[in-house]
Coordinates of C-alpha atoms and ligand atoms in Angstrom, one line a residue:
X1 CA 13.1 23.8 33.7
X2 CA 15.3 21.7 31.9
X3 CA 17.0 23.0 29.1
X4 CA 17.6 20.4 27.7
X5 CA 13.6 20.6 26.1
X6 CA 14.4 23.6 23.7
X7 CA 16.8 21.8 21.8
X8 CA 13.8 19.0 20.7
X9 CA 11.1 22.4 20.6
X10 CA 13.4 24.2 18.2
X11 CA 13.6 21.1 15.9
X12 CA 9.8 20.4 16.5
X13 CA 9.2 24.0 14.8
X14 CA 12.0 23.4 12.2
X15 CA 10.6 19.9 11.2
X16 CA 6.6 21.7 11.2
X17 CA 8.0 23.5 9.0
X18 CA 10.2 21.4 6.4
X19 CA 7.4 18.5 6.3
X20 CA 4.1 20.1 6.8
X21 CA 3.6 23.9 6.5
X22 CA 6.4 24.2 3.3
X23 CA 4.3 22.3 1.1
X24 CA 0.2 22.9 0.3
X25 CA -1.9 25.7 0.9
X26 CA -2.5 26.8 4.4
X27 CA -4.3 30.4 5.1
X28 CA -7.9 29.6 5.5
X29 CA -6.5 27.0 8.3
X30 CA -4.8 30.0 10.0
X31 CA -7.9 30.4 12.3
X32 CA -8.2 27.3 13.8
X33 CA -4.0 26.7 13.6
X34 CA -3.3 29.8 15.7
X35 CA -6.8 28.5 18.2
X36 CA -4.7 24.9 18.5
X37 CA -1.4 26.9 19.0
X38 CA -2.6 28.4 21.7
X39 CA -4.3 25.1 23.4
X40 CA -1.0 23.4 23.2
X41 CA 0.7 26.8 24.9
X42 CA -1.8 26.3 27.6
X43 CA -1.2 22.5 28.0
X44 CA 2.2 23.0 28.5
X45 CA 1.5 25.8 31.2
X46 CA -0.5 23.5 33.1
X47 CA 2.4 21.1 33.0
X48 CA 4.9 22.4 33.9
X49 CA 3.1 23.8 37.3
X50 CA 1.4 20.1 38.1
X51 CA 5.6 19.1 37.5
X52 CA 6.0 21.2 40.7
X53 CA 7.5 24.8 39.1
X54 CA 5.3 27.9 40.6
X55 CA 3.1 29.5 38.6
X56 CA 5.6 32.1 37.6
X57 CA 8.3 29.6 36.7
X58 CA 6.0 27.8 34.7
X59 CA 4.5 31.0 32.9
X60 CA 8.7 32.0 32.3
X61 CA 9.7 28.4 30.8
X62 CA 6.3 28.0 28.5
X63 CA 7.7 30.9 27.1
X64 CA 11.2 30.2 26.7
X65 CA 9.7 26.6 25.1
X66 CA 7.5 28.6 22.9
X67 CA 10.1 30.9 21.7
X68 CA 12.5 28.0 20.9
X69 CA 9.6 26.4 19.0
X70 CA 8.8 29.3 16.8
X71 CA 12.8 30.1 16.5
X72 CA 13.6 26.7 14.7
X73 CA 9.9 27.6 12.5
X74 CA 11.0 30.7 11.7
X75 CA 14.3 30.0 10.5
X76 CA 13.8 26.4 8.9
X77 CA 11.1 29.2 7.1
X78 CA 13.6 32.0 6.0
X79 CA 16.1 29.2 5.4
X80 CA 14.1 27.4 3.2
X81 CA 12.1 30.6 1.5
X82 CA 15.6 32.5 0.8
X83 CA 17.8 29.7 -0.6
X84 CA 15.4 26.7 -1.2
X85 CA 12.5 28.2 -2.7
X86 CA 11.5 27.2 -6.3
X87 CA 11.2 31.1 -6.9
X88 CA 14.6 31.7 -5.6
X89 CA 16.0 32.9 -8.6
X90 CA 13.0 35.3 -9.2
X91 CA 14.7 38.9 -8.4
X92 CA 12.8 40.7 -5.8
X93 CA 13.3 42.6 -2.6
X94 CA 15.2 40.9 -0.1
X95 CA 12.0 41.4 2.5
X96 CA 9.4 40.1 -0.1
X97 CA 11.9 36.5 -0.6
X98 CA 11.7 36.4 3.3
X99 CA 7.9 37.4 4.6
X100 CA 4.9 38.4 3.3
X101 CA 5.0 41.4 5.7
X102 CA 7.4 42.9 3.4
X103 CA 4.4 43.6 1.0
X104 CA 2.1 44.7 4.2
X105 CA 4.8 47.1 5.1
X106 CA 4.6 48.8 1.7
X107 CA 1.1 48.4 1.0
X108 CA -0.1 50.8 4.5
X109 CA -0.4 53.6 5.2
X110 CA -1.6 55.2 1.8
X111 CA -2.3 51.8 -0.2
X112 CA -0.4 52.6 -2.9
X113 CA 1.6 49.3 -3.8
X114 CA 0.4 49.2 -7.4
X115 CA 2.0 52.8 -7.9
X116 CA 5.4 51.1 -6.3
X117 CA 5.1 47.9 -8.1
X118 CA 5.5 49.4 -11.4
X119 CA 8.5 51.4 -10.6
X120 CA 10.1 47.7 -9.2
X121 CA 8.8 46.4 -12.6
X122 CA 10.9 49.0 -14.5
X123 CA 14.0 48.7 -12.0
X124 CA 13.6 44.8 -11.8
X125 CA 12.4 43.1 -14.6
X126 CA 9.2 41.7 -15.8
X127 CA 9.3 39.3 -13.3
X128 CA 9.1 39.9 -9.4
X129 CA 9.0 38.0 -6.4
X130 CA 6.7 40.4 -4.5
X131 CA 5.9 38.0 -1.6
X132 CA 7.5 34.1 -0.8
X133 CA 5.1 32.6 -2.6
X134 CA 4.1 34.9 -5.5
X135 CA 5.6 37.2 -8.6
X136 CA 4.1 39.8 -10.1
X137 CA 4.3 39.2 -14.2
X138 CA 4.2 42.7 -16.0
X139 CA 4.2 41.4 -19.6
X140 CA 1.4 41.9 -22.1
X141 CA 2.0 38.2 -23.2
X142 CA 1.3 37.3 -19.4
X143 CA -2.9 39.0 -19.7
X144 CA -4.1 36.2 -22.6
X145 CA -1.4 33.4 -21.2
X146 CA -2.5 33.8 -17.3
X147 CA -6.4 34.7 -17.9
X148 CA -6.9 33.5 -21.3
X149 CA -9.6 30.3 -22.3
X150 CA -7.1 28.2 -23.2
X151 CA -4.9 28.7 -19.1
X152 CA -3.8 26.0 -17.1
X153 CA -4.0 28.6 -14.4
X154 CA -6.6 28.2 -11.2
X155 CA -8.0 30.7 -8.7
X156 CA -5.4 31.3 -6.0
X157 CA -6.1 31.3 -2.1
X158 CA -7.0 34.5 -2.2
X159 CA -10.3 33.5 -3.3
X160 CA -10.7 31.5 -0.1
X161 CA -11.8 34.4 1.8
X162 CA -15.5 32.8 2.0
X163 CA -14.1 29.2 3.1
X164 CA -16.7 27.3 2.8
X165 CA -19.1 29.5 1.4
X166 CA -19.3 30.8 -2.1
X167 CA -20.5 33.3 -4.7
X168 CA -19.4 33.5 -8.1
X169 CA -16.2 35.3 -7.8
X170 CA -14.6 33.5 -4.9
X171 CA -15.1 29.9 -5.3
X172 CA -11.6 28.0 -6.6
X173 CA -13.9 25.4 -8.1
X174 CA -13.8 25.5 -12.4
X175 CA -16.6 23.0 -12.5
X176 CA -18.9 25.1 -9.6
X177 CA -17.6 28.7 -11.4
X178 CA -19.1 27.3 -14.8
X179 CA -22.2 26.4 -13.5
X180 CA -22.8 29.5 -11.8
X181 CA -21.7 31.5 -14.2
X182 CA -23.8 30.7 -16.8
X183 CA -27.1 31.9 -15.0
X184 CA -25.2 35.3 -14.6
X185 CA -24.2 35.9 -18.2
X186 CA -27.8 35.3 -18.3
X187 CA -28.6 38.5 -16.3
X188 CA -26.2 40.6 -18.5
X189 CA -27.1 39.2 -21.6
X190 CA -28.8 41.9 -24.7
X191 CA -32.2 41.1 -23.6
X192 CA -31.4 41.5 -20.0
X193 CA -30.0 44.8 -20.0
X194 CA -33.0 46.0 -22.1
X195 CA -35.9 45.1 -19.7
X196 CA -33.4 47.1 -16.9
X197 CA -33.6 50.5 -18.9
X198 CA -36.6 51.5 -17.4
X199 CA -35.0 51.2 -14.2
X200 CA -31.8 52.7 -15.1
X201 CA -33.3 55.6 -16.7
X202 CA -35.0 56.3 -13.4
X203 CA -32.0 56.7 -11.9
X204 CA -30.2 58.5 -14.3
X205 CA -33.2 61.1 -14.2
X206 CA -32.2 61.6 -10.8
X207 CA -28.7 62.1 -11.3
X208 CA -28.8 64.5 -14.2
X209 CA -31.6 66.6 -11.2
X210 CA -29.1 66.3 -8.9
X211 CA -26.0 68.1 -11.3
X212 CA -28.9 70.6 -13.1
X213 CA -29.3 71.6 -9.2
X214 CA -25.9 72.2 -8.1
X215 CA -25.3 74.0 -11.8
X216 CA -28.1 76.2 -11.3
X217 CA -26.7 76.7 -7.7
X218 CA -23.3 77.5 -9.0
X219 CA -21.8 75.2 -6.3
X220 CA -19.4 72.6 -6.1
X221 CA -20.5 68.6 -6.1
X222 CA -18.6 66.0 -4.6
X223 CA -18.4 63.9 -7.6
X224 CA -17.1 60.7 -6.0
X225 CA -19.9 60.9 -3.2
X226 CA -22.5 61.5 -6.1
X227 CA -21.5 58.9 -8.5
X228 CA -21.1 56.6 -5.4
X229 CA -25.2 57.2 -4.1
X230 CA -26.1 56.6 -7.9
X231 CA -24.1 53.2 -8.8
X232 CA -25.4 51.5 -5.1
X233 CA -28.7 52.8 -5.9
X234 CA -28.8 51.7 -9.6
X235 CA -26.9 48.0 -8.0
X236 CA -29.3 47.6 -5.2
X237 CA -32.4 48.1 -7.5
X238 CA -31.1 45.4 -9.9
X239 CA -30.4 43.0 -7.0
X240 CA -33.2 43.6 -4.6
X241 CA -35.6 45.2 -6.9
X242 CA -35.7 48.2 -5.0
X243 CA -32.8 50.8 -4.7
X244 CA -31.3 52.1 -1.8
X245 CA -32.5 55.8 -2.1
X246 CA -28.7 57.0 -1.5
X247 CA -29.0 59.2 -4.2
X248 CA -32.2 60.9 -2.7
X249 CA -31.5 60.9 0.1
X250 CA -27.7 62.1 0.5
X251 CA -27.3 59.7 3.3
X252 CA -25.4 56.0 2.7
X253 CA -26.9 52.8 3.4
X254 CA -26.0 51.4 6.8
X255 CA -24.2 48.4 4.6
X256 CA -22.5 50.7 2.4
X257 CA -21.5 52.7 5.6
X258 CA -20.2 49.9 7.2
X259 CA -18.6 48.6 4.0
X260 CA -17.0 52.0 3.4
X261 CA -15.5 52.6 6.5
X262 CA -14.2 48.9 7.0
X263 CA -12.7 49.0 3.3
X264 CA -9.0 49.8 3.9
X265 CA -8.7 47.3 7.1
X266 CA -10.1 44.3 4.5
X267 CA -7.9 45.8 2.2
X268 CA -4.9 45.6 4.2
X269 CA -6.1 42.2 5.6
X270 CA -6.9 40.9 2.2
X271 CA -3.8 41.6 1.1
X272 CA -2.5 38.5 3.8
X273 CA -5.1 35.9 3.6
X274 CA -3.7 33.9 6.4
X275 CA -4.5 37.1 8.7
X276 CA -8.0 37.9 6.8
X277 CA -8.9 34.2 8.0
X278 CA -7.9 35.0 11.8
X279 CA -9.6 37.7 11.7
X280 CA -12.8 36.0 10.7
X281 CA -12.6 32.8 13.4
X282 CA -12.8 36.3 16.2
X283 CA -16.7 35.6 17.2
X284 CA -17.3 39.1 16.9
X285 CA -16.4 39.5 13.4
X286 CA -17.8 36.2 12.4
X287 CA -21.2 37.4 14.1
X288 CA -21.0 40.4 12.3
X289 CA -20.2 38.7 8.9
X290 CA -23.3 36.0 9.9
X291 CA -25.6 39.1 10.5
X292 CA -24.6 40.5 7.3
X293 CA -25.1 37.3 5.3
X294 CA -28.5 37.4 7.0
X295 CA -29.3 41.0 5.9
X296 CA -28.7 39.9 2.3
X297 CA -30.6 36.8 2.8
X298 CA -33.9 38.6 4.2
X299 CA -33.4 41.1 1.1
X300 CA -33.8 38.5 -1.1
X301 CA -37.1 36.8 0.6
X302 CA -38.7 40.0 0.5
X303 CA -37.6 40.6 -3.1
X304 CA -38.8 36.4 -3.9
X305 CA -42.3 37.6 -2.0
X306 CA -42.5 41.0 -4.7
X307 CA -46.1 40.4 -6.1
X308 CA -45.3 42.0 -9.7
X309 CA -41.6 42.3 -9.9
X310 CA -39.7 43.6 -13.2
X311 CA -36.8 41.6 -14.6
X312 CA -33.6 42.3 -12.2
X313 CA -30.7 39.8 -11.3
X314 CA -33.3 37.9 -9.2
X315 CA -35.4 36.6 -11.8
X316 CA -32.1 34.9 -13.5
X317 CA -30.0 33.9 -10.5
X318 CA -32.7 32.4 -8.5
X319 CA -33.1 29.7 -11.4
X320 CA -29.4 28.4 -10.4
X321 CA -29.3 25.2 -8.8
X322 CA -26.9 27.0 -6.1
X323 CA -29.2 30.1 -5.3
X324 CA -30.8 28.4 -2.3
X325 CA -27.3 27.6 -0.8
X326 CA -25.3 30.8 -2.1
X327 CA -27.9 33.6 -2.9
X328 CA -27.1 36.2 -0.3
X329 CA -23.3 35.7 -1.4
X330 CA -24.1 36.3 -4.6
X331 CA -26.3 39.3 -4.0
X332 CA -23.2 40.6 -1.6
X333 CA -20.9 40.0 -4.7
X334 CA -23.0 41.7 -7.0
X335 CA -23.6 44.7 -4.8
X336 CA -20.1 45.2 -4.2
X337 CA -18.2 44.3 -7.4
X338 CA -21.2 46.6 -9.4
X339 CA -21.3 49.3 -7.0
X340 CA -17.7 50.4 -6.2
X341 CA -16.4 49.9 -9.8
X342 CA -18.4 51.8 -11.7
X343 CA -18.9 54.8 -9.4
X344 CA -14.6 55.1 -9.4
X345 CA -14.9 54.9 -13.3
X346 CA -17.5 57.4 -13.2
X347 CA -15.2 60.2 -11.3
X348 CA -11.9 58.9 -13.2
X349 CA -13.8 60.1 -16.5
X350 CA -14.9 63.2 -14.8
X351 CA -11.7 64.0 -14.1
X352 CA -10.2 63.1 -17.3
X353 CA -12.7 65.2 -18.8
X354 CA -12.5 68.0 -16.3
X355 CA -8.6 67.9 -16.9
X356 CA -8.8 67.4 -21.0
X357 CA -12.0 69.9 -21.2
X358 CA -11.4 69.8 -25.3
X359 CA -13.0 66.3 -25.5
X360 CA -16.1 67.5 -23.2
X361 CA -16.9 70.0 -26.8
X362 CA -15.7 67.5 -29.2
X363 CA -17.5 64.7 -27.5
X364 CA -20.7 67.0 -27.0
X365 CA -20.5 67.7 -31.0
X366 CA -20.2 64.0 -32.0
X367 CA -22.9 63.7 -29.8
X368 CA -25.2 66.0 -31.8
X369 CA -24.4 64.5 -35.2
X370 CA -25.7 61.0 -33.8
X371 CA -28.7 62.5 -32.1
X372 CA -30.8 65.8 -32.1
X373 CA -30.3 67.7 -28.9
X374 CA -33.8 67.5 -28.5
X375 CA -33.5 63.4 -29.0
X376 CA -33.3 61.2 -26.1
X377 CA -30.2 59.6 -26.2
X378 CA -30.0 55.8 -26.0
X379 CA -27.3 53.3 -25.4
X380 CA -27.7 52.0 -28.8
X381 CA -26.5 55.5 -30.1
X382 CA -24.1 56.2 -27.8
X383 CA -22.5 53.0 -29.0
X384 CA -21.4 54.0 -31.9
X385 CA -19.8 57.3 -31.0
X386 CA -15.9 56.2 -30.9
X387 CA -15.0 59.2 -29.1
X388 CA -17.2 58.7 -26.5
X389 CA -15.9 55.0 -25.9
X390 CA -12.1 56.1 -26.5
X391 CA -12.4 58.0 -23.7
X392 CA -14.1 55.5 -21.5
X393 CA -11.1 53.2 -22.6
X394 CA -8.5 55.6 -21.7
X395 CA -9.7 55.7 -18.4
X396 CA -9.7 52.4 -17.6
X397 CA -6.4 52.0 -19.3
X398 CA -4.8 54.5 -16.9
X399 CA -7.1 53.9 -13.8
X400 CA -8.1 50.2 -13.9
X401 CA -10.7 49.9 -10.8
X402 CA -9.2 46.6 -10.0
X403 CA -5.3 47.7 -10.3
X404 CA -3.4 44.8 -9.3
X405 CA -5.9 41.9 -10.2
X406 CA -6.9 38.8 -9.5
X407 CA -4.2 36.0 -8.2
X408 CA -3.8 32.7 -9.7
X409 CA -2.3 29.6 -9.6
X410 CA 0.2 27.6 -12.2
X411 CA -0.5 24.1 -12.5
X412 CA 2.1 21.7 -10.6
X413 CA 4.2 20.7 -13.7
X414 CA 4.5 24.4 -14.0
X415 CA 3.7 26.5 -16.7
X416 CA 5.8 29.2 -19.1
X417 CA 4.4 32.5 -19.6
X418 CA 6.0 35.5 -21.2
X419 CA 8.7 33.0 -22.0
X420 CA 9.7 31.9 -18.6
X421 CA 9.0 28.8 -16.4
X422 CA 7.0 29.4 -13.5
X423 CA 7.3 26.2 -10.9
X424 CA 4.1 24.5 -10.0
X425 CA 1.4 25.7 -7.2
X426 CA 3.1 29.2 -7.3
X427 CA 1.0 32.1 -7.2
X428 CA 1.2 34.9 -10.0
X429 CA -0.8 37.9 -10.3
X430 CA -0.9 40.3 -13.5
X431 CA -1.1 43.8 -12.3
X432 CA -3.2 46.0 -14.4
X433 CA -2.0 49.3 -13.5
X434 CA 1.5 48.4 -14.7
X435 CA 0.8 46.3 -18.0
X436 CA -2.0 48.7 -19.1
X437 CA 0.9 51.8 -18.6
X438 CA 3.7 49.4 -20.2
X439 CA 5.4 51.2 -23.6
X440 CA 5.4 47.8 -25.2
X441 CA 1.7 48.0 -25.2
X442 CA 0.7 51.7 -25.1
X443 CA 3.5 54.4 -26.2
X444 CA 3.2 57.5 -24.5
X445 CA 1.7 55.3 -21.8
X446 CA 1.0 57.7 -19.1
X447 CA -1.1 60.4 -21.4
X448 CA -4.4 60.7 -22.0
X449 CA -4.9 60.0 -25.2
X450 CA -8.1 59.0 -26.6
X451 CA -7.8 58.8 -30.0
X452 CA -5.6 56.2 -29.9
X453 CA -8.6 53.9 -29.9
X454 CA -9.9 55.2 -33.0
X455 CA -7.8 56.8 -35.2
X456 CA -4.5 56.4 -34.1
X457 CA -3.6 52.8 -33.9
X458 CA 0.2 53.3 -34.2
X459 CA -0.5 53.8 -30.2
X460 CA -2.0 50.8 -29.7
X461 CA 0.6 47.9 -30.4
X462 CA -1.2 45.3 -28.1
X463 CA -4.8 45.5 -27.7
X464 CA -4.7 42.4 -25.7
X465 CA -2.6 44.2 -23.0
X466 CA -5.9 46.6 -22.2
X467 CA -7.8 44.1 -19.6
X468 CA -9.4 46.5 -17.0
X469 CA -11.9 43.7 -16.4
X470 CA -9.9 41.1 -16.4
X471 CA -10.0 38.0 -19.5
X472 CA -11.3 34.6 -19.8
X473 CA -13.3 32.2 -17.7
X474 CA -13.4 34.5 -14.3
X475 CA -13.6 38.5 -16.1
X476 CA -16.2 40.5 -15.0
X477 CA -20.0 39.4 -15.9
X478 CA -21.0 42.9 -15.3
X479 CA -19.1 44.2 -18.0
X480 CA -21.9 44.8 -20.6
X481 CA -24.0 46.7 -17.6
X482 CA -21.3 48.5 -16.8
X483 CA -20.7 50.1 -20.2
X484 CA -23.8 50.9 -20.7
X485 CA -24.1 52.9 -17.6
X486 CA -20.5 54.3 -18.5
X487 CA -21.9 55.6 -21.8
X488 CA -24.9 56.4 -20.6
X489 CA -24.5 58.8 -17.7
X490 CA -21.4 60.4 -19.2
X491 CA -23.2 60.8 -22.4
X492 CA -25.9 62.4 -20.8
X493 CA -23.8 64.7 -18.2
X494 CA -22.0 66.1 -21.3
X495 CA -24.5 66.8 -23.2
X496 CA -26.1 68.9 -20.8
X497 CA -23.3 70.2 -18.7
X498 CA -19.7 71.3 -19.2
X499 CA -17.5 70.1 -16.0
X500 CA -14.5 71.6 -14.6
X501 CA -12.2 71.9 -11.3
X502 CA -13.8 74.7 -9.2
X503 CA -11.6 78.0 -10.1
X504 CA -8.3 77.5 -8.8
X505 CA -8.7 74.5 -7.3
X506 CA -6.8 72.4 -10.2
X507 CA -4.1 71.0 -7.8
X508 CA -5.9 70.4 -5.2
X509 CA -8.1 67.9 -7.2
X510 CA -4.9 66.2 -8.8
X511 CA -5.1 64.2 -5.3
X512 CA -7.8 62.7 -6.3
X513 CA -6.5 60.6 -8.8
X514 CA -3.2 60.5 -7.0
X515 CA -4.4 59.4 -3.8
X516 CA -6.4 56.4 -4.9
X517 CA -5.8 53.1 -2.8
X518 CA -6.0 50.1 -3.7
X519 CA -7.9 47.9 -1.4
X520 CA -8.5 44.6 -4.0
X521 CA -10.9 47.7 -5.3
X522 CA -10.0 51.3 -4.9
X523 CA -10.7 53.8 -2.0
X524 CA -11.2 56.8 -3.6
X525 CA -10.7 60.7 -1.9
X526 CA -14.0 63.0 -2.4
X527 CA -13.2 65.1 -5.5
X528 CA -14.7 68.8 -6.0
X529 CA -16.5 69.0 -9.4
X530 CA -18.0 72.1 -10.9
X531 CA -21.1 71.4 -13.5
X532 CA -22.1 74.2 -15.8
X533 CA -25.2 74.1 -17.8
X534 CA -24.9 74.3 -21.3
X535 CA -27.5 76.2 -22.4
X536 CA -27.1 78.8 -19.1
X537 CA -30.8 77.6 -18.0
X538 CA -31.8 77.9 -14.6
X539 CA -33.7 74.7 -12.9
Ligands
HEM1 C1 -16.5 49.7 -14.4 C2 -16.7 48.9 -14.4 C3 -16.2 47.7 -13.7 C4 -15.0 46.8 -13.7 C5 -13.9 47.5 -13.9 C6 -15.1 45.6 -13.6 C7 -14.0 45.0 -13.3 C8 -13.7 43.4 -12.6 C9 -12.6 42.7 -12.6 C10 -11.5 42.9 -13.1 C11 -13.3 41.4 -12.5 C12 -12.3 40.0 -12.0 C13 -11.9 40.1 -10.6 C14 -11.2 38.8 -10.5 O1 -10.3 38.6 -11.1 O2 -10.9 38.6 -9.3 C15 -14.8 41.5 -12.2 C16 -15.2 40.7 -11.9 C17 -16.2 40.4 -11.7 N1 -17.7 41.4 -11.8 FE1 -16.9 43.6 -12.9 N2 -16.5 45.4 -13.2 C18 -17.0 45.8 -13.2 C19 -18.5 46.6 -13.1 C20 -19.3 45.1 -12.7 C21 -20.8 45.4 -12.3 C22 -21.7 46.8 -12.9 C23 -21.0 44.7 -11.9 C24 -22.2 44.2 -11.6 C25 -23.2 43.1 -10.9 C26 -19.6 43.2 -12.1 C27 -19.7 42.1 -11.8 C28 -18.6 41.4 -11.4 C29 -18.9 39.8 -11.1 C30 -19.9 38.8 -10.8 C31 -17.4 39.4 -11.1 C32 -17.1 37.9 -10.9 C33 -16.8 37.1 -12.5 C34 -16.2 35.5 -12.0 O3 -15.7 35.2 -11.3 O4 -16.8 34.8 -12.8 N3 -18.3 43.8 -12.1 N4 -14.7 42.8 -12.6

């Protein structure tokens, strides 16, 4: 092997980085890049062999050549990222400036980067380079400036995960998003919510019956699992016109089981979108993903044939011009955006109510003044309870179910955020967990103080720093439904039961909040709670 080939290989690698990969976005093409690179490897190997080397020598030479090529590529990449990158003047750990693997290393195995990020911001300031091309901005001003209706920011590469398919959330084209969002907004307006009420009541009743049974037998209940069963039943009922029946059977639906099992792996891959695209291009993974989508499609087909269906999401979303193409992808979005987030929040609220039982008593009294104990609660009445609103908001502030928030891309000309210029075509995140616990927005940021939302306004300095449902054009479409469910379930539960930690298990239960794992949405551990019937009734 002529050693003179190594230098051109090194230079080719470096040139590829400097002339091509340095600019633009490559993540969604990573699968194809890896495949083409593998082809090149074999072509080089065959050529060596054809030009007279033995198999062994050909493999060794090809490997050395690849090493020289990759050496050039990564040396150029490292030099550029450390010394010439537009984000070079922003602080951040050395590893984060160099490679996205730093973020991965910090995230695994506990997926608590969102907690560490808050500490990093306290140490290094409001702007931190957390990936070679990504900044985390922890400043109350950033929420409106990055997400508000006037912003010039677009969705970042993260939102290409379904590419070339789209759903409402995973599309980067603002026009396409707007076209779709109109129908989603109709599915969550006041009239639509009213029409969903009878369906929801069925699930509330089953849930309260389960709590009653546990109260009667004085057994603990795994609150996170029960709320998960409940919220996936609700969301499947509204998406397909029939529930998964997880509450009644106690068994997860196969599609949910697989989702929960894969959640941490998917969460990890999602923090490295190019890895996600490489994984997606593996034929088995591609096959599994297609099978999922086929399942969603067949469920929607069944729903479309239902003879006298009551209103549900399908009623509204099927009117959209994009439904034919995107229907199964949007149904998948509804299931996962609407199931997990609600169940985590319900569990978080019950955790906080067990930790601060005085709020249960006050809330029960408050609800009794709004509605006679023998009267059925409805959402309109519950909306009047400022205490209930305060408890829900405070739970969403301390434990936002989407703790790191969505990635946004700066416009080509750059943009000023929180008083600092950010160069164009850079990714930015506004971590909800850190911002919502920022003392500049919420004094006593780590304390659970529901009163700050109604009687102690001095404890909210920046209301715009509260954005658990995100903000602006891409905010949560399902917020009205989510808030209604939270009010109804918590209102009904507190009126009927006293919620507590099992005797002597308070410390153990703390692990539930301490170990929440960020997989874009949260992955939570079991939480054992006791539900005691307020009237001591045996059911
Ligand atoms: C407590 C409950 C919930 C919380 C905290 C929450 C939070 C969020 C957040 C932060 C986003 C923005 C994500 C991003 O920037 O990419 C979002 C988007 C979305 N959520 Fe929720 N969500 C909740 C419940 C629901 C429910 C019940 C549904 C019903 C299906 C839903 C449907 C959606 C949809 C469709 C989007 C995408 C909106 C768009 O891109 O235009 N969410 N949610």
